[in-house]
XYZ file of C-alpha atoms in Angstrom:
756
model
C -21.750 17.291 69.920
C -19.042 18.617 68.316
C -19.249 21.530 65.985
C -18.594 19.574 63.150
C -21.947 17.124 64.082
C -23.758 19.902 64.691
C -22.908 21.169 60.884
C -23.962 17.559 59.839
C -27.046 17.573 61.668
C -28.036 21.031 60.159
C -27.755 19.919 56.716
C -29.541 16.772 57.347
C -32.392 18.921 58.746
C -32.195 21.125 56.027
C -32.499 18.615 53.598
C -35.478 16.706 55.693
C -37.624 19.255 57.519
C -41.400 19.476 56.063
C -41.571 22.617 54.126
C -44.237 25.309 55.462
C -47.203 25.552 53.229
C -49.854 28.529 53.744
C -53.539 28.863 51.924
C -53.792 31.508 49.668
C -57.173 33.280 50.178
C -60.505 32.088 48.045
C -63.681 33.166 47.443
C -66.604 32.001 48.605
C -67.078 29.953 45.520
C -63.957 28.476 46.410
C -62.152 30.102 43.427
C -58.919 31.971 44.479
C -58.840 35.901 44.789
C -57.135 37.940 42.546
C -54.406 39.986 43.825
C -56.202 42.946 43.128
C -58.962 41.718 45.536
C -56.458 41.211 48.165
C -54.693 44.700 47.928
C -54.835 46.775 50.813
C -57.419 44.830 52.847
C -55.574 45.667 55.989
C -55.053 49.573 55.422
C -57.050 52.244 56.504
C -57.087 54.000 53.235
C -58.837 57.292 52.093
C -61.686 55.474 50.732
C -62.203 52.931 53.924
C -61.692 56.504 55.722
C -64.540 58.176 53.683
C -67.178 55.318 54.278
C -66.634 55.270 57.914
C -66.476 59.193 58.430
C -69.660 61.892 57.898
C -68.706 64.085 55.202
C -67.721 67.114 56.807
C -65.163 65.385 58.838
C -63.616 63.674 55.890
C -63.565 66.969 54.071
C -62.016 68.628 57.017
C -59.234 65.866 57.142
C -58.805 66.451 53.456
C -58.069 69.811 53.889
C -55.611 69.347 56.473
C -53.821 66.596 54.524
C -53.238 69.153 51.677
C -51.631 71.584 54.061
C -54.821 73.935 54.231
C -55.871 73.722 57.569
C -54.639 72.053 61.573
C -56.219 68.935 62.189
C -58.983 70.149 64.927
C -59.825 67.833 67.824
C -63.130 67.093 66.735
C -61.775 65.322 63.422
C -59.152 64.012 65.342
C -61.213 62.122 67.418
C -63.759 61.110 65.046
C -60.676 59.490 62.961
C -59.408 58.076 66.111
C -62.645 56.156 66.615
C -63.357 55.323 63.248
C -59.731 53.677 62.988
C -60.153 51.914 66.475
C -63.027 50.200 65.108
C -61.912 49.142 61.967
C -58.671 47.858 63.508
C -60.560 45.949 66.207
C -62.952 44.180 64.163
C -59.648 42.847 62.302
C -58.351 41.696 65.849
C -56.368 44.715 66.632
C -55.627 44.597 70.719
C -52.640 47.488 70.500
C -51.883 50.443 68.533
C -48.080 51.845 68.038
C -46.911 54.813 66.185
C -44.069 53.662 63.740
C -41.307 55.501 63.328
C -37.927 55.484 61.638
C -35.019 56.835 63.753
C -31.480 57.070 62.495
C -30.903 53.425 63.166
C -31.372 52.259 59.556
C -34.714 50.539 60.589
C -37.762 51.359 62.120
C -38.997 51.473 65.974
C -42.386 50.627 67.685
C -43.886 50.753 71.226
C -47.283 49.304 71.303
C -50.144 50.416 73.840
C -53.469 48.588 74.352
C -56.578 49.976 73.648
C -57.988 49.204 76.674
C -58.546 51.856 79.610
C -60.201 51.274 82.955
C -62.667 54.306 84.038
C -63.267 54.645 87.873
C -66.299 55.377 89.326
C -66.627 55.943 93.042
C -69.827 54.739 94.708
C -70.651 54.845 98.535
C -69.520 51.073 98.335
C -66.358 51.928 96.890
C -64.342 52.015 93.582
C -66.134 50.317 90.630
C -63.365 49.722 87.688
C -65.240 49.572 84.137
C -62.964 48.335 81.473
C -63.468 49.803 78.174
C -61.973 50.136 74.456
C -60.729 53.533 74.000
C -58.647 55.767 71.351
C -58.827 59.433 71.432
C -57.469 61.870 68.941
C -54.857 63.019 70.903
C -53.237 59.519 71.325
C -53.833 59.237 67.457
C -51.520 62.430 67.029
C -48.843 61.993 68.880
C -46.764 59.630 71.425
C -44.077 60.347 73.419
C -41.191 57.851 73.026
C -37.544 58.749 75.326
C -35.493 61.011 73.037
C -32.363 60.104 74.669
C -32.066 56.529 73.821
C -32.083 56.884 70.217
C -29.297 58.597 68.331
C -29.692 61.885 68.484
C -25.748 63.459 67.771
C -25.858 65.075 70.988
C -29.207 66.998 70.668
C -30.463 64.604 73.363
C -29.245 63.679 76.629
C -30.142 61.362 79.476
C -31.778 64.633 81.448
C -33.299 65.888 78.216
C -35.248 62.909 76.918
C -38.359 63.826 75.663
C -39.404 63.457 72.424
C -42.513 63.226 70.186
C -43.724 60.796 67.398
C -46.431 62.612 65.208
C -49.070 61.119 63.058
C -47.933 61.656 59.383
C -51.359 61.804 57.840
C -49.742 61.621 54.169
C -49.213 57.807 54.947
C -52.180 55.348 55.713
C -52.564 53.620 58.843
C -52.668 49.528 58.593
C -52.900 46.575 60.878
C -50.320 43.700 60.715
C -50.664 40.415 62.617
C -49.525 40.223 66.156
C -49.467 37.268 68.380
C -51.980 34.691 69.414
C -54.101 35.711 66.775
C -54.014 39.213 67.608
C -53.197 42.135 65.587
C -51.598 45.742 66.109
C -52.675 49.006 64.353
C -49.852 50.703 62.758
C -49.662 54.676 62.949
C -46.862 56.046 60.496
C -45.177 58.810 62.465
C -42.389 61.215 62.296
C -40.140 61.518 65.366
C -38.846 64.788 66.449
C -37.309 66.033 70.074
C -38.885 68.596 72.278
C -37.467 71.415 70.663
C -38.759 70.430 67.367
C -35.617 69.143 65.996
C -35.858 66.257 63.154
C -34.443 62.967 64.824
C -35.727 60.655 62.566
C -35.284 60.140 58.586
C -39.011 60.801 57.402
C -39.261 64.504 58.766
C -36.567 65.864 56.615
C -37.783 63.497 53.585
C -41.080 65.078 53.970
C -39.637 68.498 54.032
C -37.541 67.698 51.158
C -40.653 66.457 49.204
C -42.224 69.639 49.607
C -39.794 72.090 48.810
C -39.028 70.431 45.562
C -42.888 70.045 44.693
C -43.055 73.971 45.017
C -39.811 74.847 42.992
C -40.582 72.263 40.256
C -44.453 73.216 40.295
C -43.086 76.970 39.714
C -40.373 75.665 36.942
C -43.250 73.743 34.897
C -45.760 76.668 35.170
C -43.203 79.060 33.731
C -42.547 76.820 30.940
C -46.127 75.820 30.261
C -48.569 78.344 31.997
C -51.612 76.637 30.603
C -50.741 73.097 32.288
C -51.947 74.843 35.600
C -49.790 72.163 37.610
C -50.373 72.836 41.407
C -48.405 70.001 42.938
C -45.216 67.931 41.752
C -44.357 64.772 43.828
C -41.183 62.397 43.422
C -41.809 58.669 42.663
C -39.425 55.935 43.990
C -39.054 52.083 43.138
C -36.754 50.449 45.411
C -35.115 47.285 44.025
C -34.455 44.983 47.194
C -31.725 42.792 46.979
C -30.850 40.207 49.738
C -29.448 36.644 50.739
C -31.237 33.834 52.543
C -29.617 31.142 54.429
C -30.581 28.424 56.464
C -31.333 29.455 59.613
C -29.560 26.737 61.632
C -26.405 27.307 59.684
C -26.932 31.124 60.343
C -27.457 30.316 64.471
C -23.969 28.718 64.382
C -22.212 31.528 62.786
C -21.767 34.147 65.466
C -20.355 36.916 63.028
C -23.354 36.680 60.855
C -25.463 37.079 64.148
C -23.309 39.763 65.353
C -22.366 41.794 62.420
C -24.659 40.881 59.506
C -21.826 39.523 57.621
C -19.126 36.636 57.230
C -15.795 37.742 59.033
C -14.191 34.535 58.284
C -14.662 31.760 54.938
C -13.547 30.803 52.012
C -15.369 30.373 48.710
C -16.519 26.900 47.449
C -14.998 25.670 44.098
C -18.380 26.661 42.489
C -19.975 29.821 43.154
C -21.026 32.450 40.791
C -18.674 31.945 38.101
C -20.559 30.017 35.789
C -23.275 33.015 35.536
C -26.185 30.538 35.940
C -27.739 31.654 39.079
C -28.964 35.158 37.926
C -32.866 34.610 36.873
C -32.447 30.873 37.345
C -34.960 28.749 39.420
C -35.613 30.132 42.509
C -35.220 27.309 45.374
C -38.573 26.148 46.628
C -38.048 26.940 50.149
C -37.137 30.282 49.366
C -39.779 30.864 46.472
C -42.394 29.676 49.357
C -40.859 32.376 51.853
C -41.130 35.219 49.128
C -44.757 34.293 48.058
C -45.894 34.338 51.469
C -43.998 37.699 51.710
C -45.664 38.900 48.663
C -49.463 38.032 50.256
C -48.484 39.827 53.596
C -47.274 43.000 51.176
C -50.558 42.595 49.206
C -52.835 42.863 52.201
C -50.845 45.919 53.381
C -51.126 47.640 49.742
C -47.460 47.194 49.067
C -47.051 46.567 45.550
C -44.493 43.779 44.885
C -43.834 43.306 41.142
C -41.263 41.156 40.549
C -39.216 38.223 42.020
C -36.075 36.724 40.795
C -32.421 35.167 41.637
C -29.838 37.598 41.690
C -25.954 36.767 40.496
C -24.733 35.109 43.716
C -25.800 31.746 44.928
C -28.141 32.464 47.885
C -29.272 36.158 46.470
C -32.678 37.392 45.439
C -34.481 40.383 44.771
C -37.729 41.585 44.977
C -38.941 45.299 43.462
C -42.271 46.986 43.557
C -44.505 49.048 41.448
C -43.179 52.691 41.582
C -44.803 55.044 44.439
C -44.763 58.586 45.859
C -41.484 58.379 47.760
C -42.196 58.631 51.029
C -44.754 55.982 50.960
C -42.173 53.919 49.098
C -39.854 54.467 51.571
C -42.570 53.245 54.529
C -43.301 50.154 52.046
C -39.422 49.288 51.566
C -38.900 49.297 55.655
C -41.955 47.341 55.919
C -40.924 44.710 53.307
C -37.413 44.302 55.010
C -39.159 43.597 57.940
C -41.787 41.394 56.566
C -39.030 39.443 54.757
C -37.573 39.079 58.438
C -40.578 37.469 59.936
C -41.540 35.203 57.068
C -37.920 33.855 56.468
C -37.975 32.435 60.305
C -41.086 30.774 59.210
C -39.321 29.250 56.667
C -36.219 28.214 58.880
C -34.498 30.830 56.887
C -32.545 33.868 57.785
C -32.503 37.059 55.405
C -29.321 38.811 55.427
C -29.660 42.547 53.936
C -25.870 43.284 54.464
C -24.569 44.706 51.614
C -21.446 42.239 51.625
C -21.938 39.048 53.915
C -19.847 36.901 51.889
C -16.573 37.745 50.662
C -15.706 36.970 47.143
C -19.055 37.129 45.462
C -21.698 39.705 44.680
C -23.126 41.921 47.769
C -26.279 43.403 47.532
C -27.576 46.923 47.061
C -30.893 49.067 46.815
C -31.464 50.377 43.373
C -33.428 53.666 44.050
C -35.422 54.586 40.611
C -36.178 58.261 41.037
C -38.607 60.229 39.033
C -40.479 63.396 39.309
C -44.253 63.547 38.342
C -47.268 66.072 38.310
C -50.272 65.907 39.868
C -51.736 65.597 36.101
C -49.866 62.083 36.030
C -47.042 63.122 33.845
C -43.691 62.358 34.239
C -41.583 65.110 34.201
C -38.344 62.834 33.073
C -40.334 61.032 30.509
C -38.373 61.836 26.898
C -41.245 61.101 24.688
C -40.965 60.097 21.166
C -39.013 63.421 20.473
C -36.763 64.289 23.259
C -34.779 67.098 21.392
C -37.942 69.269 21.088
C -39.294 68.456 24.351
C -37.731 71.211 26.077
C -39.281 70.631 29.442
C -37.944 67.338 29.687
C -34.666 68.476 28.782
C -34.828 71.409 31.256
C -35.514 69.021 34.442
C -32.780 66.444 32.882
C -30.269 68.882 33.119
C -31.707 70.237 36.742
C -30.834 66.404 37.728
C -27.469 66.499 36.540
C -27.016 70.026 37.832
C -27.463 68.675 41.078
C -25.076 65.693 40.557
C -22.282 68.273 39.161
C -22.712 70.350 42.498
C -23.388 67.920 45.207
C -22.171 64.696 44.044
C -20.013 64.738 47.481
C -23.583 64.623 49.121
C -24.651 61.599 47.554
C -21.607 60.120 48.454
C -22.475 60.534 52.046
C -25.748 59.509 51.903
C -24.859 56.198 50.706
C -21.779 55.776 52.868
C -21.631 53.121 55.727
C -18.999 50.320 57.083
C -21.308 47.655 55.289
C -21.586 49.475 51.759
C -17.653 50.514 52.007
C -17.260 46.656 51.068
C -19.473 46.595 47.934
C -18.533 50.105 46.321
C -16.381 49.722 43.565
C -15.801 46.195 43.926
C -16.338 45.343 40.300
C -20.144 44.372 41.105
C -21.480 47.700 42.201
C -21.002 51.380 41.325
C -17.697 53.039 42.452
C -17.702 55.963 44.790
C -17.460 58.356 41.902
C -20.669 59.930 41.457
C -21.344 60.375 37.294
C -24.502 60.252 35.106
C -25.036 57.834 32.529
C -27.613 59.039 29.719
C -26.835 56.603 26.984
C -25.652 57.135 23.209
C -29.255 58.524 22.189
C -29.797 61.213 25.134
C -25.981 62.123 24.979
C -26.586 62.823 21.099
C -29.510 64.949 21.594
C -27.476 67.036 24.205
C -24.641 67.311 21.832
C -26.749 68.219 18.944
C -28.623 71.441 20.839
C -25.319 72.125 22.138
C -23.492 72.384 18.596
C -26.772 73.772 16.808
C -26.922 71.025 14.424
C -28.893 68.181 13.322
C -29.375 64.647 15.143
C -27.575 61.793 13.757
C -29.542 58.956 12.454
C -28.920 55.696 14.983
C -30.459 53.330 12.082
C -28.739 50.605 11.214
C -30.636 49.433 7.916
C -29.902 45.802 7.703
C -31.430 45.188 11.523
C -33.343 47.893 12.381
C -35.922 50.721 11.400
C -35.984 54.010 12.812
C -38.784 55.720 14.431
C -39.074 59.180 15.682
C -37.162 59.276 19.268
C -36.410 55.717 19.293
C -35.560 52.339 17.374
C -37.327 48.741 16.781
C -35.151 45.717 16.506
C -35.918 43.018 13.988
C -34.480 39.813 15.495
C -34.205 38.091 11.915
C -36.388 35.136 13.229
C -39.590 35.043 11.090
C -41.768 33.712 13.951
C -40.983 36.344 16.207
C -42.014 40.038 16.147
C -40.320 43.275 16.192
C -39.774 45.085 19.500
C -38.957 48.479 20.524
C -35.350 49.148 21.880
C -35.363 51.793 24.744
C -33.630 54.868 24.257
C -30.691 54.118 26.433
C -28.805 50.872 26.565
C -27.969 49.970 30.643
C -24.791 50.499 32.241
C -24.290 48.593 35.284
C -21.282 50.178 36.258
C -22.850 53.537 36.488
C -23.906 54.781 40.159
C -26.833 56.959 38.873
C -27.793 56.007 35.093
C -31.216 57.121 33.354
C -33.298 54.202 32.628
C -35.831 55.086 29.834
C -37.951 57.752 32.353
C -36.180 57.629 35.533
C -32.676 57.672 37.156
C -31.396 54.462 38.900
C -29.519 55.309 41.882
C -27.537 52.110 42.206
C -25.272 52.936 45.153
C -27.434 52.797 47.688
C -26.995 50.248 49.824
C -29.409 47.116 50.660
C -29.268 47.497 54.568
C -30.109 51.247 54.680
C -33.264 53.057 54.579
C -33.770 54.639 51.230
C -35.079 58.060 53.146
C -31.554 59.935 53.466
C -30.107 58.976 49.621
C -33.740 60.254 48.559
C -33.983 63.292 51.165
C -30.140 64.370 49.607
C -31.255 63.902 46.143
C -34.212 66.128 46.549
C -32.563 68.725 48.055
C -29.843 69.086 45.795
C -32.364 68.838 42.311
C -34.377 71.115 44.150
C -31.404 73.573 44.686
C -30.548 73.276 41.109
C -34.245 73.685 39.603
C -34.220 77.215 41.451
C -31.289 78.196 39.822
C -32.470 77.471 36.343
C -35.735 79.152 37.215
C -33.814 81.933 38.004
C -31.785 81.902 34.690
C -34.944 81.216 32.728
C -36.705 84.303 34.215
C -33.473 86.251 33.713
C -33.666 85.086 30.127
C -37.105 85.631 29.289
C -37.287 89.257 30.937
C -40.545 91.065 30.803
C -42.475 88.573 28.340
C -45.315 86.587 29.509
C -43.747 83.154 28.865
C -40.303 82.315 27.740
C -39.911 81.868 24.187
C -38.142 78.481 22.447
C -35.145 80.551 21.902
C -34.700 82.005 25.522
C -35.323 77.722 26.850
C -32.396 77.124 24.354
C -30.396 79.628 25.491
C -30.570 78.255 28.880
C -30.604 74.874 28.057
C -27.128 75.330 26.158
C -25.543 76.783 29.146
C -26.624 74.034 31.418
C -25.230 71.169 28.846
C -21.962 72.777 28.596
C -21.830 73.388 32.577
C -23.013 69.646 33.087
C -21.325 67.674 30.343
C -18.393 66.773 33.148
C -20.841 64.751 35.138
C -22.257 62.604 32.204
C -19.983 59.636 31.497
C -20.984 56.636 29.017
C -18.082 54.480 29.873
C -16.871 51.822 32.085
C -16.794 53.202 35.723
C -14.554 50.496 37.126
C -11.770 51.111 34.861
C -8.499 53.039 36.289
C -9.047 55.345 33.277
C -11.996 56.619 34.940
C -10.566 57.517 37.994
C -8.099 59.499 36.050
C -10.516 61.057 33.929
C -12.775 61.783 36.933
C -9.881 63.507 38.505
C -9.400 65.907 35.558
C -12.825 66.637 35.032
C -12.838 67.759 39.013
C -15.131 65.251 40.009
C -14.667 64.190 43.860
C -13.295 60.361 44.474
C -13.985 59.826 47.949
C -12.285 56.602 49.166
C -14.058 56.111 52.479
C -16.842 56.617 54.519
C -15.207 58.803 57.111
C -13.700 61.049 54.352
C -17.227 61.510 52.948
C -19.015 62.374 56.532
C -16.658 65.680 56.136
C -18.454 66.697 53.194
C -21.732 67.014 55.210
C -20.405 70.004 56.952
C -18.599 71.545 54.441
C -20.062 75.119 53.840
C -21.598 74.798 50.037
C -23.542 71.897 51.180
C -24.483 73.346 54.693
C -25.526 76.436 52.747
C -27.857 74.519 50.129
C -29.106 72.068 53.046
C -29.879 74.912 55.676
C -30.368 77.913 53.849
C -31.114 77.266 49.983
C -33.547 74.723 50.547
C -34.066 74.740 54.449
C -34.555 70.977 54.887
C -32.289 70.616 57.567
C -31.252 72.937 60.412
C -27.448 73.540 61.480
C -28.094 71.493 64.526
C -29.994 68.621 62.866
C -27.092 68.629 60.389
C -24.401 68.646 62.951
C -25.876 66.046 64.681
C -26.071 63.666 61.641
C -22.770 64.114 61.041
C -21.807 62.704 64.406
C -24.252 60.185 64.285
C -23.027 58.412 60.820
C -19.290 58.954 62.449
C -20.319 57.203 65.610
C -22.130 54.544 64.031
C -19.297 53.934 61.508
C -16.519 53.862 64.307
C -18.964 51.282 66.702
C -19.400 49.011 63.443
C -16.035 48.664 62.990
C -15.293 48.068 66.562
C -18.000 45.384 66.918
C -16.788 43.512 63.879
C -13.072 43.560 65.177
C -14.283 42.323 68.864
C -16.493 39.683 66.937
C -13.562 38.198 64.865
C -11.221 38.522 68.035
C -13.704 36.290 69.713
C -14.125 33.972 66.770
C -10.479 33.367 66.214
C -9.404 33.245 69.631
C -12.040 30.974 71.043
C -13.088 28.991 68.175
C -10.489 28.968 65.342
C -7.248 28.589 67.212
C -8.392 26.094 69.385
C -9.576 24.049 66.442
C -6.350 24.466 64.601
C -4.414 23.301 68.131
C -6.770 20.251 68.369
C -5.943 19.333 64.568
C -1.926 19.930 65.399
C -2.441 17.440 68.326
C -4.540 14.848 66.127
C -1.447 14.960 63.691
C 1.177 14.886 66.226
C -0.094 12.137 67.861
C -1.213 10.177 64.828
C 2.757 10.617 63.433
C 4.129 9.533 66.959
C 2.006 6.362 66.896
C 2.917 5.471 62.997
C 6.585 5.808 64.045
C 6.024 3.776 67.196
C 4.568 0.932 64.993
C 7.737 1.728 62.258
C 5.194 3.125 59.882
C 6.418 6.252 57.795
C 4.702 9.285 59.012
C 6.079 11.924 56.441
C 2.632 12.908 55.114
C 1.329 13.666 58.709
C 4.672 15.627 59.411
C 4.539 17.575 56.266
C 1.003 18.653 56.710
C 1.913 19.548 60.581
C 4.833 21.482 59.042
C 2.194 23.300 56.652
C -0.053 24.096 59.482
C 2.504 25.654 61.917
C 3.292 28.450 60.284
C -0.104 29.369 59.345
C -1.237 29.228 63.039
C 1.363 31.194 63.991
C 0.561 33.770 60.972
C -3.111 34.028 62.658
C -1.850 34.415 66.058
C 0.538 37.411 64.953
C -2.380 38.974 63.138
C -4.857 38.557 65.845
C -2.836 40.224 68.446
C -2.268 43.140 66.017
C -5.832 43.578 65.797
C -6.356 43.341 69.738
C -3.909 46.016 70.138
C -5.123 48.040 67.561
C -8.972 47.606 68.840
C -7.691 48.561 72.467
C -6.063 51.520 71.121
C -9.251 52.563 68.984
C -11.555 52.459 71.768
C -9.183 54.242 74.576
C -8.358 57.005 72.443
C -12.026 57.533 71.371
C -12.388 61.368 71.649
C -15.191 64.192 71.016
C -13.955 64.136 67.597
C -15.935 61.756 66.212
C -14.855 61.997 62.407
C -11.227 61.489 63.809
C -12.506 58.326 65.545
C -14.166 56.964 62.581
C -10.939 57.894 60.684
C -8.687 55.953 63.379
C -11.312 52.705 62.789
C -10.803 53.113 59.219
C -6.853 53.068 58.888
C -6.009 51.437 62.165
C -8.754 48.569 62.515
C -10.300 47.841 59.176
C -6.948 46.839 57.609
C -6.477 44.394 60.424
C -9.640 42.837 60.165
C -8.600 41.830 56.512
C -5.339 40.712 57.394
C -6.781 38.293 60.144
C -9.396 36.971 57.976
C -6.791 35.843 55.090
C -4.917 34.219 57.806
C -8.034 32.406 59.098
C -9.096 31.568 55.385
C -5.713 30.221 54.871
C -6.018 28.065 57.724
C -9.578 26.540 57.026
C -7.979 25.441 53.395
C -5.748 23.464 55.522
C -7.267 22.538 58.598
C -9.292 19.142 58.205
C -13.220 19.557 57.848
C -14.159 17.299 60.739
C -12.178 20.006 63.316
C -13.328 23.199 61.861
C -16.089 24.917 64.177
C -17.891 26.889 61.881
C -20.341 26.370 58.855
C -18.155 26.871 55.678
C -19.639 29.121 52.719
C -20.710 25.768 50.919
C -23.083 24.847 53.656
C -24.081 28.690 53.897
C -25.072 29.293 50.243
C -25.858 25.978 49.002
C -28.238 24.706 51.879
C -31.383 26.378 51.033
């Protein structure tokens, strides 16, 4: 069967295949279960643990969880027994330490609960099968540390590494094959020497140091609050594309690299602006509904689903949770999406830019700080101008951006996210903060020691303290509350009511590293402001309002350059950012160099001590190596597609045109149309061949000259190979527009984007 026939067959199958349906859980009386009744049923929660354990054992575990004592063997064995029974009652036959190596995804190795006990008798050995799970097996496992990215910290002859149970994240069971289940134990991953080899260890460290710093500042500002713990909250808006799986299987570029390396836009794509919040295609809606059900069972609070801007693009978003749990849940959501999409003959694409010419995908990270008393420290309340605690924490975040914007740029940098950043659809690489007119007015008024301006417009709205109410002038509609801030979709880091939205994070990446870097930078800023406030307070028991205002005014002035309310896509902003001294980092390899600059190294390894210098250097090498490898893989894939599929298809079409023209001339019929098309086609084929050869040479040189300097290798991939990938693509796309459809070997954008 030809490629064209396969494409037609796939279209017919997509249109006629029966849709998968699942039965939503029902109660014994036949009524559907409420979502709240399903939520967390496959999670070994603290409540479940409390029921399964003796009270002294559970109390001992809680002390360990709060960092007050080490988990002893008796407690570990008791928990292991309880969770094994609970999991096996739900069909579990295996368990796994589930961890997050520096690959952007998760890893797991399954071990069976089954064990054999030997008893030697005069008649020989008797073997008894038992189900067993010890405290030692719960606490740690030993994967091969040399087989994951380590940036040189581990080699093949130094292979030992450990996964260790993260007691702050609940264990859970997931469906396995053939009606079985698997017990998942969320874990951190370290080397034999104790170095962090994963994303989670450093995130947990950053949560701890931020908690200590923020708790100190809150209790300095308000001693009567008695706050003992502060934590960061996170909500991840996960964007993705879905395509028909049969179409996907015929695109080697999608299978290997996650994005299309060739392809022309269809006449209609997103230009009518009618896809965003439009009707979700039925097959996709069915898949997302199944995702939501599985997430409910795992205690993942998916709140929102909707169409995104581009055709075939969608988003799901959860209720905000404690940051490390939210990261676990985001990675689980991505994994479940893959599985569920497969069941519906779909394929989910998390690449930041799978299709050229239409919007890419991000993972907007909504980040805030909260106390153990349930107070959001970034909530402006109704009078932000007198809420000094809010303003001080707001300024700490701005100070973090001002001092370490380049680090945040590192945290979002990858070969895939480069295609999205600054492409008039996503934030640019210049990190700035958007606060909105009213909060800017609050800061400006405090700095200038003057009254606030009145934002009311009498004929349309009435003012209320700290915000406004909109009257839409339709008698049957109610007045609605208006937020303190508008939304600036061009800002990489926008304040959106009571949180910051870090919009530059890529859809494919784990949110762990960006949140870790943000936590570290904010911690350093909080400590700096705390020291200033203590110095200003002097010997007084607590800072006065004037002490607070003195420090606030200082940091309003210091952080003014990082605030920007305008269009982040404009050329004028690029020039203005340069005048303000904000870094404009144009490529991932350039960004990576900032990770090892002295200023940032000191903050990460000394001021906050989240990383050791060896961990930081390791991460630097991993980022550079991954970038270079990704680019080379894309180039090699494109070479294969062009050399083995596109050029042969063009040759076949040329042959068909030539034979048709010759046959027409033989019977005395004018063949000018065929000859004209052939003449138009020939230079396009020649141009593609020329660019193809340049790419082959550049890739060969890049691979051959790979050196111990990982950044030089990444930079060579960026400067020498990436532009040629683009030029080969342009030549191939020009050819696609000319070659007859029946000869084209790959599913086109129309089929990929609109066949769901």
